Amino acid sequence: MRKNQWIKPGLAAAVAVAAVIGSLLALASGGQAASPNICKTQSTGTTNASCMTETVLPHFLTAGQDGVSVTEFRNESGVGGATATHVVVSVTFSASVAIKSTTLLINDSLTSTASCTPTAPATSTTLSCPAGDIAGGGTVRLIVRFSASTTPLTLTGTANYGESGNDNPKNNPNDLQQAQDTLTISDTANGKCLPLGPHDIATLTASSTTTQSTQSTSATYGSVTPSLHLDCTPGEAGVLNSSPSPLKTQISFVEFLTFDSGYATVTIDITPLPTNLNKFKLLEDTQYAPPYFATYITVPDGCDPSGFPPNPGVPVPGATDSSAHLNDTCIASRSSLPKGGGRFVLHVIGSPLDGHYGG
């Protein structure tokens, strides 16, 4: 589910792909006269602007818990290209939220938020920060930590800027570009953004029961890498009451970003299993969009001596067992549970193309 170029190497490429394929993104509207240099693709009723990224994490939030919004504007004209002038970057929520903190980075450097409105903490539907002039290749990244109790919640990231030209000799702001993302509050998912130190550990658990089975997903994880400049670590664990072919189980899912070190430990309990414990194949979705599992890979049994998956990395969209691929998950152990159930303990690398698992 997810998504963005504000995330650093490795993660950046994966997020950019997810932003394209993620059907959970609500699409933007309202692009105005965008410069083909500054923003190569305008926001419309069916596409996000190519120069804008809006990401909310986690995408499933526990009511009243904190989430984090990351809004990024990128001047796509490149070094020496057109300058975006009088840039203002904003995030708008579809309902009021409690804004806890605001972080602003210009060209990856922390910048004062004194001119942002409103000043955190505050209750509002919008937060805006002026960023001045952004040269070609430059970026503005607005990070907002918030709590919400309304679902679904749509977040719209917006950049308003001017550009030189005969139609705008004074460089007044005359372009508006947008991108959107959404979050959901669910009783079969547990998601939050927690302030974790380098040695802190968080645990999330969620479950779902149908007439066929009971399935739970638990996740234990550490802090996000400091390079992301987040003042909390987003995480999510849950179960989707859905069994698309070829699954016989429900879908367990998790969502993490790159950790400061190590990996998350994810435990999936399924009772009863649809087959013998040792014959059961745990699959990971590579479609990365609902209804999931149009393409998938088999999660490898066994992790390397350091606890990481073999050939570690993010599987590309559409990856299958028929060709070489990366793995962001491995099965560290499997064991029997009462009533024909099974437990699978996984090691999962932080990845915005969050894992969806079933069998």
PDB file of N, CA, C and O in Angstrom, residues 226-254:
ATOM      1  N   PRO A 226      16.904   7.560  11.519  1.00  0.00           N
ATOM      2  CA  PRO A 226      16.846   9.012  11.770  1.00  0.00           C
ATOM      3  C   PRO A 226      16.895   9.856  10.496  1.00  0.00           C
ATOM      4  O   PRO A 226      16.475  11.011  10.514  1.00  0.00           O
ATOM      5  N   SER A 227      17.402   9.306   9.400  1.00  0.00           N
ATOM      6  CA  SER A 227      17.526  10.088   8.171  1.00  0.00           C
ATOM      7  C   SER A 227      16.185  10.536   7.615  1.00  0.00           C
ATOM      8  O   SER A 227      16.126  11.434   6.773  1.00  0.00           O
ATOM      9  N   LEU A 228      15.090   9.921   8.087  1.00  0.00           N
ATOM     10  CA  LEU A 228      13.766  10.319   7.607  1.00  0.00           C
ATOM     11  C   LEU A 228      13.222  11.535   8.350  1.00  0.00           C
ATOM     12  O   LEU A 228      12.186  12.080   7.959  1.00  0.00           O
ATOM     13  N   HIS A 229      13.859  11.925   9.450  1.00  0.00           N
ATOM     14  CA  HIS A 229      13.466  13.120  10.206  1.00  0.00           C
ATOM     15  C   HIS A 229      12.040  13.026  10.757  1.00  0.00           C
ATOM     16  O   HIS A 229      11.346  14.042  10.881  1.00  0.00           O
ATOM     17  N   LEU A 230      11.605  11.816  11.093  1.00  0.00           N
ATOM     18  CA  LEU A 230      10.295  11.632  11.711  1.00  0.00           C
ATOM     19  C   LEU A 230      10.457  11.632  13.226  1.00  0.00           C
ATOM     20  O   LEU A 230      11.394  11.024  13.754  1.00  0.00           O
ATOM     21  N   ASP A 231       9.530  12.288  13.954  1.00  0.00           N
ATOM     22  CA  ASP A 231       9.626  12.257  15.403  1.00  0.00           C
ATOM     23  C   ASP A 231       8.807  11.123  16.011  1.00  0.00           C
ATOM     24  O   ASP A 231       8.627  11.044  17.228  1.00  0.00           O
ATOM     25  N   CYS A 232       8.309  10.230  15.146  1.00  0.00           N
ATOM     26  CA  CYS A 232       7.658   9.010  15.613  1.00  0.00           C
ATOM     27  C   CYS A 232       7.863   7.930  14.562  1.00  0.00           C
ATOM     28  O   CYS A 232       8.159   8.228  13.401  1.00  0.00           O
ATOM     29  N   THR A 233       7.741   6.674  14.982  1.00  0.00           N
ATOM     30  CA  THR A 233       7.934   5.540  14.079  1.00  0.00           C
ATOM     31  C   THR A 233       6.585   4.924  13.730  1.00  0.00           C
ATOM     32  O   THR A 233       5.898   4.406  14.605  1.00  0.00           O
ATOM     33  N   PRO A 234       6.153   5.000  12.456  1.00  0.00           N
ATOM     34  CA  PRO A 234       4.864   4.423  12.080  1.00  0.00           C
ATOM     35  C   PRO A 234       4.951   2.903  11.914  1.00  0.00           C
ATOM     36  O   PRO A 234       5.961   2.368  11.446  1.00  0.00           O
ATOM     37  N   GLY A 235       3.889   2.223  12.319  1.00  0.00           N
ATOM     38  CA  GLY A 235       3.805   0.781  12.139  1.00  0.00           C
ATOM     39  C   GLY A 235       2.355   0.353  12.096  1.00  0.00           C
ATOM     40  O   GLY A 235       1.458   1.061  12.584  1.00  0.00           O
ATOM     41  N   GLU A 236       2.134  -0.817  11.525  1.00  0.00           N
ATOM     42  CA  GLU A 236       0.758  -1.284  11.312  1.00  0.00           C
ATOM     43  C   GLU A 236       0.758  -2.795  11.207  1.00  0.00           C
ATOM     44  O   GLU A 236       1.665  -3.395  10.622  1.00  0.00           O
ATOM     45  N   ALA A 237      -0.241  -3.432  11.824  1.00  0.00           N
ATOM     46  CA  ALA A 237      -0.452  -4.875  11.690  1.00  0.00           C
ATOM     47  C   ALA A 237      -1.951  -5.122  11.668  1.00  0.00           C
ATOM     48  O   ALA A 237      -2.704  -4.495  12.417  1.00  0.00           O
ATOM     49  N   GLY A 238      -2.388  -6.036  10.803  1.00  0.00           N
ATOM     50  CA  GLY A 238      -3.817  -6.272  10.717  1.00  0.00           C
ATOM     51  C   GLY A 238      -4.157  -7.499   9.909  1.00  0.00           C
ATOM     52  O   GLY A 238      -3.289  -8.230   9.430  1.00  0.00           O
ATOM     53  N   VAL A 239      -5.460  -7.722   9.775  1.00  0.00           N
ATOM     54  CA  VAL A 239      -5.989  -8.847   9.011  1.00  0.00           C
ATOM     55  C   VAL A 239      -7.130  -8.341   8.142  1.00  0.00           C
ATOM     56  O   VAL A 239      -8.025  -7.641   8.630  1.00  0.00           O
ATOM     57  N   LEU A 240      -7.083  -8.651   6.851  1.00  0.00           N
ATOM     58  CA  LEU A 240      -8.176  -8.348   5.931  1.00  0.00           C
ATOM     59  C   LEU A 240      -9.045  -9.582   5.780  1.00  0.00           C
ATOM     60  O   LEU A 240      -8.554 -10.668   5.453  1.00  0.00           O
ATOM     61  N   ASN A 241     -10.343  -9.415   6.014  1.00  0.00           N
ATOM     62  CA  ASN A 241     -11.279 -10.532   5.864  1.00  0.00           C
ATOM     63  C   ASN A 241     -11.565 -10.736   4.380  1.00  0.00           C
ATOM     64  O   ASN A 241     -12.628 -10.415   3.867  1.00  0.00           O
ATOM     65  N   SER A 242     -10.548 -11.256   3.693  1.00  0.00           N
ATOM     66  CA  SER A 242     -10.620 -11.456   2.253  1.00  0.00           C
ATOM     67  C   SER A 242      -9.735 -12.629   1.883  1.00  0.00           C
ATOM     68  O   SER A 242      -8.663 -12.814   2.478  1.00  0.00           O
ATOM     69  N   SER A 243     -10.172 -13.426   0.915  1.00  0.00           N
ATOM     70  CA  SER A 243      -9.403 -14.598   0.487  1.00  0.00           C
ATOM     71  C   SER A 243      -9.395 -14.704  -1.032  1.00  0.00           C
ATOM     72  O   SER A 243      -9.959 -15.641  -1.622  1.00  0.00           O
ATOM     73  N   PRO A 244      -8.729 -13.769  -1.696  1.00  0.00           N
ATOM     74  CA  PRO A 244      -8.674 -13.851  -3.161  1.00  0.00           C
ATOM     75  C   PRO A 244      -7.877 -15.067  -3.603  1.00  0.00           C
ATOM     76  O   PRO A 244      -6.963 -15.517  -2.902  1.00  0.00           O
ATOM     77  N   SER A 245      -8.216 -15.606  -4.760  1.00  0.00           N
ATOM     78  CA  SER A 245      -7.474 -16.763  -5.290  1.00  0.00           C
ATOM     79  C   SER A 245      -6.003 -16.385  -5.414  1.00  0.00           C
ATOM     80  O   SER A 245      -5.670 -15.260  -5.817  1.00  0.00           O
ATOM     81  N   PRO A 246      -5.103 -17.280  -5.018  1.00  0.00           N
ATOM     82  CA  PRO A 246      -5.263 -18.691  -4.660  1.00  0.00           C
ATOM     83  C   PRO A 246      -5.380 -18.944  -3.161  1.00  0.00           C
ATOM     84  O   PRO A 246      -5.191 -20.080  -2.716  1.00  0.00           O
ATOM     85  N   LEU A 247      -5.703 -17.929  -2.359  1.00  0.00           N
ATOM     86  CA  LEU A 247      -5.669 -18.085  -0.905  1.00  0.00           C
ATOM     87  C   LEU A 247      -6.841 -18.904  -0.390  1.00  0.00           C
ATOM     88  O   LEU A 247      -7.958 -18.824  -0.901  1.00  0.00           O
ATOM     89  N   LYS A 248      -6.570 -19.636   0.677  1.00  0.00           N
ATOM     90  CA  LYS A 248      -7.608 -20.306   1.466  1.00  0.00           C
ATOM     91  C   LYS A 248      -7.729 -19.644   2.834  1.00  0.00           C
ATOM     92  O   LYS A 248      -8.613 -19.980   3.613  1.00  0.00           O
ATOM     93  N   THR A 249      -6.812 -18.739   3.152  1.00  0.00           N
ATOM     94  CA  THR A 249      -6.818 -18.032   4.431  1.00  0.00           C
ATOM     95  C   THR A 249      -7.223 -16.578   4.210  1.00  0.00           C
ATOM     96  O   THR A 249      -7.373 -16.113   3.082  1.00  0.00           O
ATOM     97  N   GLN A 250      -7.367 -15.853   5.320  1.00  0.00           N
ATOM     98  CA  GLN A 250      -7.496 -14.406   5.240  1.00  0.00           C
ATOM     99  C   GLN A 250      -6.111 -13.799   4.942  1.00  0.00           C
ATOM    100  O   GLN A 250      -5.118 -14.514   4.857  1.00  0.00           O
ATOM    101  N   ILE A 251      -6.073 -12.485   4.793  1.00  0.00           N
ATOM    102  CA  ILE A 251      -4.822 -11.797   4.464  1.00  0.00           C
ATOM    103  C   ILE A 251      -4.282 -11.104   5.720  1.00  0.00           C
ATOM    104  O   ILE A 251      -4.967 -10.251   6.300  1.00  0.00           O
ATOM    105  N   SER A 252      -3.088 -11.479   6.131  1.00  0.00           N
ATOM    106  CA  SER A 252      -2.380 -10.733   7.174  1.00  0.00           C
ATOM    107  C   SER A 252      -1.529  -9.655   6.511  1.00  0.00           C
ATOM    108  O   SER A 252      -0.953  -9.878   5.447  1.00  0.00           O
ATOM    109  N   PHE A 253      -1.439  -8.484   7.146  1.00  0.00           N
ATOM    110  CA  PHE A 253      -0.643  -7.420   6.540  1.00  0.00           C
ATOM    111  C   PHE A 253       0.094  -6.620   7.609  1.00  0.00           C
ATOM    112  O   PHE A 253      -0.329  -6.540   8.767  1.00  0.00           O
ATOM    113  N   VAL A 254       1.216  -6.036   7.190  1.00  0.00           N
ATOM    114  CA  VAL A 254       2.004  -5.145   8.036  1.00  0.00           C
ATOM    115  C   VAL A 254       2.513  -3.994   7.184  1.00  0.00           C
ATOM    116  O   VAL A 254       2.544  -4.081   5.951  1.00  0.00           O
TER     117      VAL A 254
END
